[in-house]
Amino acid sequence: MKINENTSVSMPVKNMIGIVIAVAMGVFAYTEVTARLTSLETSRELFEADLLKKSEQKPTDQEQFMLLEDLYKTVEKIEVRIEDMMHNKVNIEFIQKQLSKALEDIEKLKDKVRANGNGHD
């Protein structure tokens, strides 16, 4: 078999389309992998730069940042407790109103029983 520039090859169109699609998918996959690698390398460089900046901080700065972070956490906990207390206050006020109404109703019933002469004086 001799192969030169004039050698002809016959192939079904279906196979040729399949090969073109496979090559296109390969190029797309390669592009995606390259983009992902570039993204990861950029993230790593930024992370290392951030670590270098943090390592340049003085110990007093680091201690202050830790104290600030602890204060923020404490303030968040206090805010949650205050919100819970506000809900408790609303509930207590509602219950007090209900109790006052119930006491008034009881007194009215006592008065009615006394008015009917069935009560004990």
Short mmCIF file of C-alpha atoms in Angstrom, two decimals:
data_model
loop_
_atom_site.label_atom_id
_atom_site.label_comp_id
_atom_site.label_asym_id
_atom_site.label_seq_id
_atom_site.Cartn_x
_atom_site.Cartn_y
_atom_site.Cartn_z
CA MET A 1 0.00 0.00 0.00
CA LYS A 2 1.44 3.29 -1.06
CA ILE A 3 0.30 6.50 0.58
CA ASN A 4 0.99 9.86 -1.01
CA GLU A 5 -0.75 13.17 -1.42
CA ASN A 6 -3.01 11.84 -4.15
CA THR A 7 -4.29 8.88 -2.14
CA SER A 8 -8.01 9.14 -1.59
CA VAL A 9 -9.86 7.97 1.49
CA SER A 10 -13.56 7.32 1.55
CA MET A 11 -15.47 7.65 4.80
CA PRO A 12 -19.15 7.85 5.68
CA VAL A 13 -20.34 11.36 6.59
CA LYS A 14 -21.74 10.01 9.88
CA ASN A 15 -18.26 8.90 10.98
CA MET A 16 -16.70 12.17 9.88
CA ILE A 17 -19.27 14.17 11.89
CA GLY A 18 -18.58 11.95 14.92
CA ILE A 19 -14.85 12.61 14.64
CA VAL A 20 -15.39 16.38 14.32
CA ILE A 21 -17.68 16.35 17.38
CA ALA A 22 -15.16 14.29 19.37
CA VAL A 23 -12.36 16.71 18.50
CA ALA A 24 -14.56 19.70 19.43
CA MET A 25 -15.40 18.09 22.78
CA GLY A 26 -11.71 17.42 23.40
CA VAL A 27 -10.80 21.05 22.69
CA PHE A 28 -13.61 22.27 24.95
CA ALA A 29 -12.54 19.95 27.77
CA TYR A 30 -8.91 21.06 27.41
CA THR A 31 -9.99 24.72 27.58
CA GLU A 32 -12.07 24.08 30.71
CA VAL A 33 -9.22 22.23 32.46
CA THR A 34 -6.79 25.01 31.57
CA ALA A 35 -9.18 27.66 32.89
CA ARG A 36 -9.69 25.72 36.13
CA LEU A 37 -5.95 25.31 36.63
CA THR A 38 -5.43 29.03 36.07
CA SER A 39 -8.16 29.82 38.59
CA LEU A 40 -6.65 27.50 41.20
CA GLU A 41 -3.18 28.92 40.68
CA THR A 42 -4.51 32.46 41.09
CA SER A 43 -6.33 31.48 44.28
CA ARG A 44 -3.18 29.88 45.65
CA GLU A 45 -1.11 32.98 44.88
CA LEU A 46 -3.67 35.23 46.58
CA PHE A 47 -3.80 32.91 49.59
CA GLU A 48 0.00 32.94 49.90
CA ALA A 49 0.07 36.74 49.59
CA ASP A 50 -2.57 36.98 52.32
CA LEU A 51 -0.54 34.69 54.57
CA LEU A 52 2.54 36.82 54.00
CA LYS A 53 0.61 39.95 54.97
CA LYS A 54 -0.69 38.27 58.11
CA SER A 55 2.76 37.05 59.05
CA GLU A 56 4.02 40.64 58.87
CA GLN A 57 1.57 41.73 61.58
CA LYS A 58 2.91 42.45 65.02
CA PRO A 59 1.82 40.20 67.90
CA THR A 60 -0.08 43.09 69.48
CA ASP A 61 -2.10 43.51 66.26
CA GLN A 62 -2.90 39.82 66.21
CA GLU A 63 -3.97 39.95 69.85
CA GLN A 64 -6.19 42.95 69.15
CA PHE A 65 -7.81 41.20 66.20
CA MET A 66 -8.49 38.15 68.38
CA LEU A 67 -10.01 40.36 71.08
CA LEU A 68 -12.18 42.14 68.53
CA GLU A 69 -13.37 38.83 67.12
CA ASP A 70 -14.21 37.61 70.62
CA LEU A 71 -16.09 40.85 71.34
CA TYR A 72 -18.15 40.47 68.17
CA LYS A 73 -19.09 36.93 69.15
CA THR A 74 -20.04 38.08 72.65
CA VAL A 75 -22.14 40.96 71.29
CA GLU A 76 -23.97 38.57 68.95
CA LYS A 77 -24.80 36.29 71.89
CA ILE A 78 -26.03 39.26 73.92
CA GLU A 79 -28.22 40.42 71.03
CA VAL A 80 -29.82 36.99 70.84
CA ARG A 81 -30.52 37.04 74.58
CA ILE A 82 -32.01 40.53 74.38
CA GLU A 83 -34.31 39.44 71.56
CA ASP A 84 -35.41 36.45 73.64
CA MET A 85 -36.07 38.75 76.60
CA MET A 86 -38.15 41.06 74.41
CA HIS A 87 -40.31 38.11 73.39
CA ASN A 88 -40.63 37.10 77.03
CA LYS A 89 -41.71 40.63 77.97
CA VAL A 90 -44.42 40.60 75.31
CA ASN A 91 -45.63 37.20 76.52
CA ILE A 92 -45.63 38.30 80.16
CA GLU A 93 -47.61 41.45 79.36
CA PHE A 94 -50.14 39.39 77.40
CA ILE A 95 -50.51 36.90 80.25
CA GLN A 96 -50.90 39.75 82.78
CA LYS A 97 -53.73 41.24 80.72
CA GLN A 98 -55.39 37.84 80.44
CA LEU A 99 -55.04 37.26 84.19
CA SER A 100 -56.52 40.69 84.99
CA LYS A 101 -59.47 39.95 82.71
CA ALA A 102 -59.94 36.53 84.30
CA LEU A 103 -59.88 38.06 87.80
CA GLU A 104 -62.48 40.62 86.75
CA ASP A 105 -64.66 37.86 85.30
CA ILE A 106 -64.31 35.84 88.52
CA GLU A 107 -65.36 38.86 90.60
CA LYS A 108 -68.37 39.41 88.33
CA LEU A 109 -69.36 35.75 88.75
CA LYS A 110 -68.96 36.02 92.52
CA ASP A 111 -71.16 39.10 92.52
CA LYS A 112 -73.83 37.29 90.50
CA VAL A 113 -73.74 34.29 92.85
CA ARG A 114 -74.04 36.61 95.84
CA ALA A 115 -76.89 38.47 94.17
CA ASN A 116 -78.76 35.19 93.72
CA GLY A 117 -78.37 34.44 97.44
CA ASN A 118 -76.42 31.25 96.88
CA GLY A 119 -73.11 32.57 98.13
CA HIS A 120 -71.60 32.38 101.59
CA ASP A 121 -70.94 35.72 103.26
#
